[in-house]
C-alpha cells in the first residue's frame, strides 16, 4: 500500500500537532512536513510534492487562498483541502475558485478528516455537508451584488448529467447521488467524469461552482 503523503499548513502549532497525531495513526497516511504560513506552505509543497495539503485560510505572510492558487498553478499533482475554524469563512469562496479540492471545518470529527483526505487523494473532492448550504448561499449573494458574467452554456450535458450536477450541488457523495437517482455508484462516477471532461473542470467542487454560476441551481429563498 502506498501511503498518502500529507503536508500540514497552519500557523498554530497545536493544531498541526493534533492533525499529525490523527493522521499518523492511520496505516495509509504519512505527514511529510509542517509549515506555519502560506509562503512556507508553497515552498514546502514544491520541495516535498505531497499528495495532499491541509491548508488553513488565515495565516501570516501569505494567506491560504493565494497559497492554494500558487500550488494549483504550479502544475503539481498535489491537491489542497481548505480547513477553517468557521462554518463559512468569508474567504472560502475565493479558495475554492483558486482550485482547492475541498473545504472542511477544523472542529469536525477526526474520521471525516481522514475520509476526506482519502477521497481527495483518489481524485474526487469534498465539501463538508455541514456547511454546503451556507457556502452555496454565499454564491447567490455574490451574484446579487455584482453583474453576472456571461455563463457557459450547459447544452453539452445530457438530461441525466444535469440531474447528477443538480444533486452534486447539494453536497451529496457519489453513493448518496446514486441512491437518490436510483442508479449505480459506478454510473454516477461515469456521469461526473463526463461533466468534468466536457467543461475541463478539475473536480466536483468546480462542478458545483459551474451549477451556481450558470443558474442551474439556486439556494432556497428561506435559507
PDB file of C-alpha atoms in Angstrom:
ATOM      1  CA  UNK A   1       0.000   0.000   0.000  1.00  0.00           C
ATOM      2  CA  UNK A   2       1.350   3.420  -0.982  1.00  0.00           C
ATOM      3  CA  UNK A   3       0.881   5.914   1.838  1.00  0.00           C
ATOM      4  CA  UNK A   4      -0.883   9.217   1.184  1.00  0.00           C
ATOM      5  CA  UNK A   5       1.684  11.947   1.790  1.00  0.00           C
ATOM      6  CA  UNK A   6       0.237  14.961   3.633  1.00  0.00           C
ATOM      7  CA  UNK A   7       1.652  18.434   4.305  1.00  0.00           C
ATOM      8  CA  UNK A   8       0.144  20.442   7.187  1.00  0.00           C
ATOM      9  CA  UNK A   9      -0.052  24.225   6.713  1.00  0.00           C
ATOM     10  CA  UNK A  10      -1.375  26.140   9.713  1.00  0.00           C
ATOM     11  CA  UNK A  11       0.031  28.961  11.833  1.00  0.00           C
ATOM     12  CA  UNK A  12      -1.000  27.275  15.094  1.00  0.00           C
ATOM     13  CA  UNK A  13       1.499  24.608  16.245  1.00  0.00           C
ATOM     14  CA  UNK A  14      -1.070  22.890  18.476  1.00  0.00           C
ATOM     15  CA  UNK A  15      -3.450  22.478  15.532  1.00  0.00           C
ATOM     16  CA  UNK A  16      -0.686  20.948  13.424  1.00  0.00           C
ATOM     17  CA  UNK A  17       0.246  18.589  16.263  1.00  0.00           C
ATOM     18  CA  UNK A  18      -3.358  17.461  16.616  1.00  0.00           C
ATOM     19  CA  UNK A  19      -3.695  16.762  12.912  1.00  0.00           C
ATOM     20  CA  UNK A  20      -0.371  14.925  12.867  1.00  0.00           C
ATOM     21  CA  UNK A  21      -1.492  12.627  15.690  1.00  0.00           C
ATOM     22  CA  UNK A  22      -4.746  11.856  13.891  1.00  0.00           C
ATOM     23  CA  UNK A  23      -3.191  11.189  10.502  1.00  0.00           C
ATOM     24  CA  UNK A  24      -0.157   9.223  11.628  1.00  0.00           C
ATOM     25  CA  UNK A  25      -2.438   6.784  13.444  1.00  0.00           C
ATOM     26  CA  UNK A  26      -3.773   5.783  10.007  1.00  0.00           C
ATOM     27  CA  UNK A  27      -1.877   2.983   8.219  1.00  0.00           C
ATOM     28  CA  UNK A  28      -2.205   4.623   4.804  1.00  0.00           C
ATOM     29  CA  UNK A  29      -1.090   8.169   5.682  1.00  0.00           C
ATOM     30  CA  UNK A  30       2.157   9.915   6.490  1.00  0.00           C
ATOM     31  CA  UNK A  31       2.781  13.557   7.394  1.00  0.00           C
ATOM     32  CA  UNK A  32       5.785  14.658   5.339  1.00  0.00           C
ATOM     33  CA  UNK A  33       6.082  18.160   6.754  1.00  0.00           C
ATOM     34  CA  UNK A  34       4.580  21.153   8.531  1.00  0.00           C
ATOM     35  CA  UNK A  35       4.521  24.846   7.623  1.00  0.00           C
ATOM     36  CA  UNK A  36       3.463  27.795   9.743  1.00  0.00           C
ATOM     37  CA  UNK A  37       2.444  30.237   6.998  1.00  0.00           C
ATOM     38  CA  UNK A  38       1.238  30.235   3.414  1.00  0.00           C
ATOM     39  CA  UNK A  39       4.552  31.068   1.765  1.00  0.00           C
ATOM     40  CA  UNK A  40       6.321  28.290   3.642  1.00  0.00           C
ATOM     41  CA  UNK A  41       3.469  26.009   2.612  1.00  0.00           C
ATOM     42  CA  UNK A  42       4.008  26.824  -1.059  1.00  0.00           C
ATOM     43  CA  UNK A  43       7.761  26.349  -0.754  1.00  0.00           C
ATOM     44  CA  UNK A  44       7.388  23.037   1.084  1.00  0.00           C
ATOM     45  CA  UNK A  45       4.835  21.811  -1.429  1.00  0.00           C
ATOM     46  CA  UNK A  46       7.265  22.443  -4.270  1.00  0.00           C
ATOM     47  CA  UNK A  47      10.076  20.738  -2.369  1.00  0.00           C
ATOM     48  CA  UNK A  48       8.191  17.770  -0.914  1.00  0.00           C
ATOM     49  CA  UNK A  49       5.448  17.307  -3.544  1.00  0.00           C
ATOM     50  CA  UNK A  50       2.903  15.826  -1.123  1.00  0.00           C
ATOM     51  CA  UNK A  51      -0.305  14.236  -2.353  1.00  0.00           C
ATOM     52  CA  UNK A  52      -2.458  16.428  -0.107  1.00  0.00           C
ATOM     53  CA  UNK A  53      -2.004  19.802   1.582  1.00  0.00           C
ATOM     54  CA  UNK A  54      -4.235  20.595   4.562  1.00  0.00           C
ATOM     55  CA  UNK A  55      -4.380  24.390   4.266  1.00  0.00           C
ATOM     56  CA  UNK A  56      -5.570  26.916   6.808  1.00  0.00           C
ATOM     57  CA  UNK A  57      -7.008  30.113   5.317  1.00  0.00           C
ATOM     58  CA  UNK A  58      -5.954  32.815   7.745  1.00  0.00           C
ATOM     59  CA  UNK A  59      -2.150  32.865   8.061  1.00  0.00           C
ATOM     60  CA  UNK A  60       0.696  35.394   8.072  1.00  0.00           C
ATOM     61  CA  UNK A  61       2.949  36.236   5.105  1.00  0.00           C
ATOM     62  CA  UNK A  62       0.640  34.587   2.573  1.00  0.00           C
ATOM     63  CA  UNK A  63      -2.953  33.552   3.198  1.00  0.00           C
ATOM     64  CA  UNK A  64      -4.369  30.175   2.310  1.00  0.00           C
ATOM     65  CA  UNK A  65      -6.258  31.453  -0.728  1.00  0.00           C
ATOM     66  CA  UNK A  66      -3.180  32.783  -2.505  1.00  0.00           C
ATOM     67  CA  UNK A  67      -1.091  29.819  -1.362  1.00  0.00           C
ATOM     68  CA  UNK A  68      -3.692  27.465  -2.843  1.00  0.00           C
ATOM     69  CA  UNK A  69      -3.697  29.395  -6.108  1.00  0.00           C
ATOM     70  CA  UNK A  70       0.084  29.213  -6.389  1.00  0.00           C
ATOM     71  CA  UNK A  71       0.120  25.485  -5.668  1.00  0.00           C
ATOM     72  CA  UNK A  72      -2.593  24.757  -8.238  1.00  0.00           C
ATOM     73  CA  UNK A  73      -0.948  26.981 -10.863  1.00  0.00           C
ATOM     74  CA  UNK A  74       2.390  25.221 -10.323  1.00  0.00           C
ATOM     75  CA  UNK A  75       1.038  22.208 -12.182  1.00  0.00           C
ATOM     76  CA  UNK A  76       1.902  19.754  -9.412  1.00  0.00           C
ATOM     77  CA  UNK A  77      -0.392  16.809  -8.778  1.00  0.00           C
ATOM     78  CA  UNK A  78      -0.770  17.997  -5.163  1.00  0.00           C
ATOM     79  CA  UNK A  79      -4.343  18.720  -4.132  1.00  0.00           C
ATOM     80  CA  UNK A  80      -5.441  21.164  -1.436  1.00  0.00           C
ATOM     81  CA  UNK A  81      -8.071  20.750   1.271  1.00  0.00           C
ATOM     82  CA  UNK A  82      -9.050  24.005   2.981  1.00  0.00           C
ATOM     83  CA  UNK A  83      -9.550  23.967   6.742  1.00  0.00           C
ATOM     84  CA  UNK A  84     -11.167  26.774   8.698  1.00  0.00           C
ATOM     85  CA  UNK A  85     -12.441  27.416  12.201  1.00  0.00           C
ATOM     86  CA  UNK A  86     -15.723  28.848  10.942  1.00  0.00           C
ATOM     87  CA  UNK A  87     -18.725  27.215   9.302  1.00  0.00           C
ATOM     88  CA  UNK A  88     -18.388  29.700   6.473  1.00  0.00           C
ATOM     89  CA  UNK A  89     -15.177  31.647   6.316  1.00  0.00           C
ATOM     90  CA  UNK A  90     -15.531  34.721   4.111  1.00  0.00           C
ATOM     91  CA  UNK A  91     -12.571  33.578   2.007  1.00  0.00           C
ATOM     92  CA  UNK A  92     -13.746  30.012   1.313  1.00  0.00           C
ATOM     93  CA  UNK A  93     -15.487  31.057  -1.908  1.00  0.00           C
ATOM     94  CA  UNK A  94     -12.219  32.505  -3.205  1.00  0.00           C
ATOM     95  CA  UNK A  95     -10.233  29.478  -2.074  1.00  0.00           C
ATOM     96  CA  UNK A  96     -12.488  27.075  -3.954  1.00  0.00           C
ATOM     97  CA  UNK A  97     -12.198  29.204  -7.068  1.00  0.00           C
ATOM     98  CA  UNK A  98      -8.431  29.166  -6.611  1.00  0.00           C
ATOM     99  CA  UNK A  99      -8.534  25.409  -7.099  1.00  0.00           C
ATOM    100  CA  UNK A 100      -8.971  23.854  -3.662  1.00  0.00           C
ATOM    101  CA  UNK A 101     -10.388  20.341  -3.807  1.00  0.00           C
ATOM    102  CA  UNK A 102     -12.313  20.526  -0.576  1.00  0.00           C
ATOM    103  CA  UNK A 103     -13.446  22.505   2.428  1.00  0.00           C
ATOM    104  CA  UNK A 104     -13.775  21.231   5.997  1.00  0.00           C
ATOM    105  CA  UNK A 105     -14.193  22.857   9.389  1.00  0.00           C
ATOM    106  CA  UNK A 106     -11.471  22.172  11.940  1.00  0.00           C
ATOM    107  CA  UNK A 107     -13.805  21.072  14.694  1.00  0.00           C
ATOM    108  CA  UNK A 108     -15.361  18.294  12.639  1.00  0.00           C
ATOM    109  CA  UNK A 109     -14.901  14.632  13.609  1.00  0.00           C
ATOM    110  CA  UNK A 110     -11.500  13.049  13.010  1.00  0.00           C
ATOM    111  CA  UNK A 111     -12.933  10.300  10.824  1.00  0.00           C
ATOM    112  CA  UNK A 112     -14.402  12.921   8.478  1.00  0.00           C
ATOM    113  CA  UNK A 113     -10.965  14.465   8.008  1.00  0.00           C
ATOM    114  CA  UNK A 114      -9.371  11.101   7.330  1.00  0.00           C
ATOM    115  CA  UNK A 115     -12.094  10.119   4.873  1.00  0.00           C
ATOM    116  CA  UNK A 116     -11.841  13.483   3.111  1.00  0.00           C
ATOM    117  CA  UNK A 117      -8.116  13.016   2.588  1.00  0.00           C
ATOM    118  CA  UNK A 118      -8.662   9.571   1.112  1.00  0.00           C
ATOM    119  CA  UNK A 119     -11.433  10.876  -1.131  1.00  0.00           C
ATOM    120  CA  UNK A 120      -9.396  13.778  -2.480  1.00  0.00           C
ATOM    121  CA  UNK A 121      -6.296  11.599  -2.919  1.00  0.00           C
ATOM    122  CA  UNK A 122      -8.378   9.374  -5.194  1.00  0.00           C
ATOM    123  CA  UNK A 123      -9.154  12.347  -7.422  1.00  0.00           C
ATOM    124  CA  UNK A 124     -12.524  13.350  -6.036  1.00  0.00           C
ATOM    125  CA  UNK A 125     -13.381  16.421  -3.963  1.00  0.00           C
ATOM    126  CA  UNK A 126     -15.270  17.170  -0.774  1.00  0.00           C
ATOM    127  CA  UNK A 127     -17.247  19.968   0.831  1.00  0.00           C
ATOM    128  CA  UNK A 128     -18.414  19.397   4.382  1.00  0.00           C
ATOM    129  CA  UNK A 129     -22.194  18.746   4.288  1.00  0.00           C
ATOM    130  CA  UNK A 130     -22.483  20.850   7.428  1.00  0.00           C
ATOM    131  CA  UNK A 131     -21.551  23.985   5.509  1.00  0.00           C
ATOM    132  CA  UNK A 132     -22.565  23.234   1.933  1.00  0.00           C
ATOM    133  CA  UNK A 133     -25.848  25.145   2.125  1.00  0.00           C
ATOM    134  CA  UNK A 134     -24.242  28.247   3.657  1.00  0.00           C
ATOM    135  CA  UNK A 135     -21.435  28.182   1.131  1.00  0.00           C
ATOM    136  CA  UNK A 136     -23.853  27.993  -1.772  1.00  0.00           C
ATOM    137  CA  UNK A 137     -25.998  30.754  -0.285  1.00  0.00           C
ATOM    138  CA  UNK A 138     -22.889  32.915  -0.457  1.00  0.00           C
ATOM    139  CA  UNK A 139     -22.611  32.209  -4.176  1.00  0.00           C
ATOM    140  CA  UNK A 140     -26.145  33.562  -4.516  1.00  0.00           C
ATOM    141  CA  UNK A 141     -25.415  36.726  -2.501  1.00  0.00           C
ATOM    142  CA  UNK A 142     -22.300  37.427  -4.504  1.00  0.00           C
ATOM    143  CA  UNK A 143     -24.288  37.060  -7.699  1.00  0.00           C
ATOM    144  CA  UNK A 144     -26.787  39.622  -6.394  1.00  0.00           C
ATOM    145  CA  UNK A 145     -24.030  42.111  -5.577  1.00  0.00           C
ATOM    146  CA  UNK A 146     -22.342  42.225  -8.974  1.00  0.00           C
ATOM    147  CA  UNK A 147     -23.419  41.853 -12.611  1.00  0.00           C
ATOM    148  CA  UNK A 148     -23.053  38.180 -13.514  1.00  0.00           C
ATOM    149  CA  UNK A 149     -20.516  37.152 -16.101  1.00  0.00           C
ATOM    150  CA  UNK A 150     -21.813  35.526 -19.258  1.00  0.00           C
ATOM    151  CA  UNK A 151     -22.261  31.916 -18.097  1.00  0.00           C
ATOM    152  CA  UNK A 152     -21.032  28.959 -20.074  1.00  0.00           C
ATOM    153  CA  UNK A 153     -23.813  27.028 -21.720  1.00  0.00           C
ATOM    154  CA  UNK A 154     -24.843  23.685 -20.286  1.00  0.00           C
ATOM    155  CA  UNK A 155     -26.141  22.416 -23.613  1.00  0.00           C
ATOM    156  CA  UNK A 156     -23.305  19.899 -23.747  1.00  0.00           C
ATOM    157  CA  UNK A 157     -24.776  17.958 -20.825  1.00  0.00           C
ATOM    158  CA  UNK A 158     -27.361  15.216 -21.184  1.00  0.00           C
ATOM    159  CA  UNK A 159     -30.541  15.269 -19.122  1.00  0.00           C
ATOM    160  CA  UNK A 160     -29.109  12.671 -16.751  1.00  0.00           C
ATOM    161  CA  UNK A 161     -25.850  14.593 -16.395  1.00  0.00           C
ATOM    162  CA  UNK A 162     -27.865  17.672 -15.471  1.00  0.00           C
ATOM    163  CA  UNK A 163     -29.681  15.603 -12.830  1.00  0.00           C
ATOM    164  CA  UNK A 164     -26.345  14.463 -11.425  1.00  0.00           C
ATOM    165  CA  UNK A 165     -24.977  18.012 -11.414  1.00  0.00           C
ATOM    166  CA  UNK A 166     -28.038  19.333  -9.569  1.00  0.00           C
ATOM    167  CA  UNK A 167     -27.692  16.607  -6.960  1.00  0.00           C
ATOM    168  CA  UNK A 168     -23.940  17.117  -6.541  1.00  0.00           C
ATOM    169  CA  UNK A 169     -24.671  20.770  -5.826  1.00  0.00           C
ATOM    170  CA  UNK A 170     -26.350  19.755  -2.577  1.00  0.00           C
ATOM    171  CA  UNK A 171     -23.046  18.357  -1.317  1.00  0.00           C
ATOM    172  CA  UNK A 172     -24.004  14.686  -1.714  1.00  0.00           C
ATOM    173  CA  UNK A 173     -21.445  11.940  -2.173  1.00  0.00           C
ATOM    174  CA  UNK A 174     -21.477   9.643  -5.208  1.00  0.00           C
ATOM    175  CA  UNK A 175     -23.166   6.948  -3.132  1.00  0.00           C
ATOM    176  CA  UNK A 176     -25.874   9.365  -1.974  1.00  0.00           C
ATOM    177  CA  UNK A 177     -26.428  10.614  -5.531  1.00  0.00           C
ATOM    178  CA  UNK A 178     -26.751   7.009  -6.699  1.00  0.00           C
ATOM    179  CA  UNK A 179     -29.418   6.257  -4.095  1.00  0.00           C
ATOM    180  CA  UNK A 180     -31.395   9.381  -4.906  1.00  0.00           C
ATOM    181  CA  UNK A 181     -31.322   8.858  -8.682  1.00  0.00           C
ATOM    182  CA  UNK A 182     -31.759   5.069  -8.422  1.00  0.00           C
ATOM    183  CA  UNK A 183     -28.624   4.246 -10.383  1.00  0.00           C
ATOM    184  CA  UNK A 184     -25.376   2.523  -9.505  1.00  0.00           C
ATOM    185  CA  UNK A 185     -22.470   4.388  -7.944  1.00  0.00           C
ATOM    186  CA  UNK A 186     -20.350   3.419 -10.954  1.00  0.00           C
ATOM    187  CA  UNK A 187     -22.901   5.139 -13.215  1.00  0.00           C
ATOM    188  CA  UNK A 188     -22.708   8.297 -11.113  1.00  0.00           C
ATOM    189  CA  UNK A 189     -18.915   8.283 -11.328  1.00  0.00           C
ATOM    190  CA  UNK A 190     -19.165   7.988 -15.106  1.00  0.00           C
ATOM    191  CA  UNK A 191     -21.580  10.921 -15.334  1.00  0.00           C
ATOM    192  CA  UNK A 192     -19.376  13.045 -13.059  1.00  0.00           C
ATOM    193  CA  UNK A 193     -16.341  12.220 -15.191  1.00  0.00           C
ATOM    194  CA  UNK A 194     -18.244  13.282 -18.338  1.00  0.00           C
ATOM    195  CA  UNK A 195     -19.282  16.587 -16.726  1.00  0.00           C
ATOM    196  CA  UNK A 196     -15.715  17.353 -15.666  1.00  0.00           C
ATOM    197  CA  UNK A 197     -14.340  16.403 -19.069  1.00  0.00           C
ATOM    198  CA  UNK A 198     -16.881  18.412 -21.081  1.00  0.00           C
ATOM    199  CA  UNK A 199     -16.145  21.616 -19.162  1.00  0.00           C
ATOM    200  CA  UNK A 200     -12.486  20.949 -18.353  1.00  0.00           C
ATOM    201  CA  UNK A 201     -13.173  21.093 -14.622  1.00  0.00           C
ATOM    202  CA  UNK A 202     -10.636  19.961 -12.032  1.00  0.00           C
ATOM    203  CA  UNK A 203     -13.109  18.236  -9.714  1.00  0.00           C
ATOM    204  CA  UNK A 204     -16.659  18.203  -8.326  1.00  0.00           C
ATOM    205  CA  UNK A 205     -16.104  21.431  -6.386  1.00  0.00           C
ATOM    206  CA  UNK A 206     -15.675  23.275  -9.663  1.00  0.00           C
ATOM    207  CA  UNK A 207     -18.741  21.443 -10.975  1.00  0.00           C
ATOM    208  CA  UNK A 208     -20.770  22.881  -8.082  1.00  0.00           C
ATOM    209  CA  UNK A 209     -19.462  26.354  -8.877  1.00  0.00           C
ATOM    210  CA  UNK A 210     -20.485  25.829 -12.514  1.00  0.00           C
ATOM    211  CA  UNK A 211     -24.010  24.840 -11.458  1.00  0.00           C
ATOM    212  CA  UNK A 212     -24.481  28.006  -9.418  1.00  0.00           C
ATOM    213  CA  UNK A 213     -22.715  30.337 -11.827  1.00  0.00           C
ATOM    214  CA  UNK A 214     -24.980  29.242 -14.669  1.00  0.00           C
ATOM    215  CA  UNK A 215     -28.162  29.442 -12.587  1.00  0.00           C
ATOM    216  CA  UNK A 216     -28.840  25.714 -12.920  1.00  0.00           C
ATOM    217  CA  UNK A 217     -29.264  25.628  -9.147  1.00  0.00           C
ATOM    218  CA  UNK A 218     -30.357  28.390  -6.784  1.00  0.00           C
ATOM    219  CA  UNK A 219     -30.346  28.380  -2.985  1.00  0.00           C
ATOM    220  CA  UNK A 220     -33.810  28.273  -1.441  1.00  0.00           C
ATOM    221  CA  UNK A 221     -35.285  31.661  -0.616  1.00  0.00           C
ATOM    222  CA  UNK A 222     -35.784  30.792   3.064  1.00  0.00           C
ATOM    223  CA  UNK A 223     -32.128  29.944   3.761  1.00  0.00           C
TER     224      UNK A 223
END
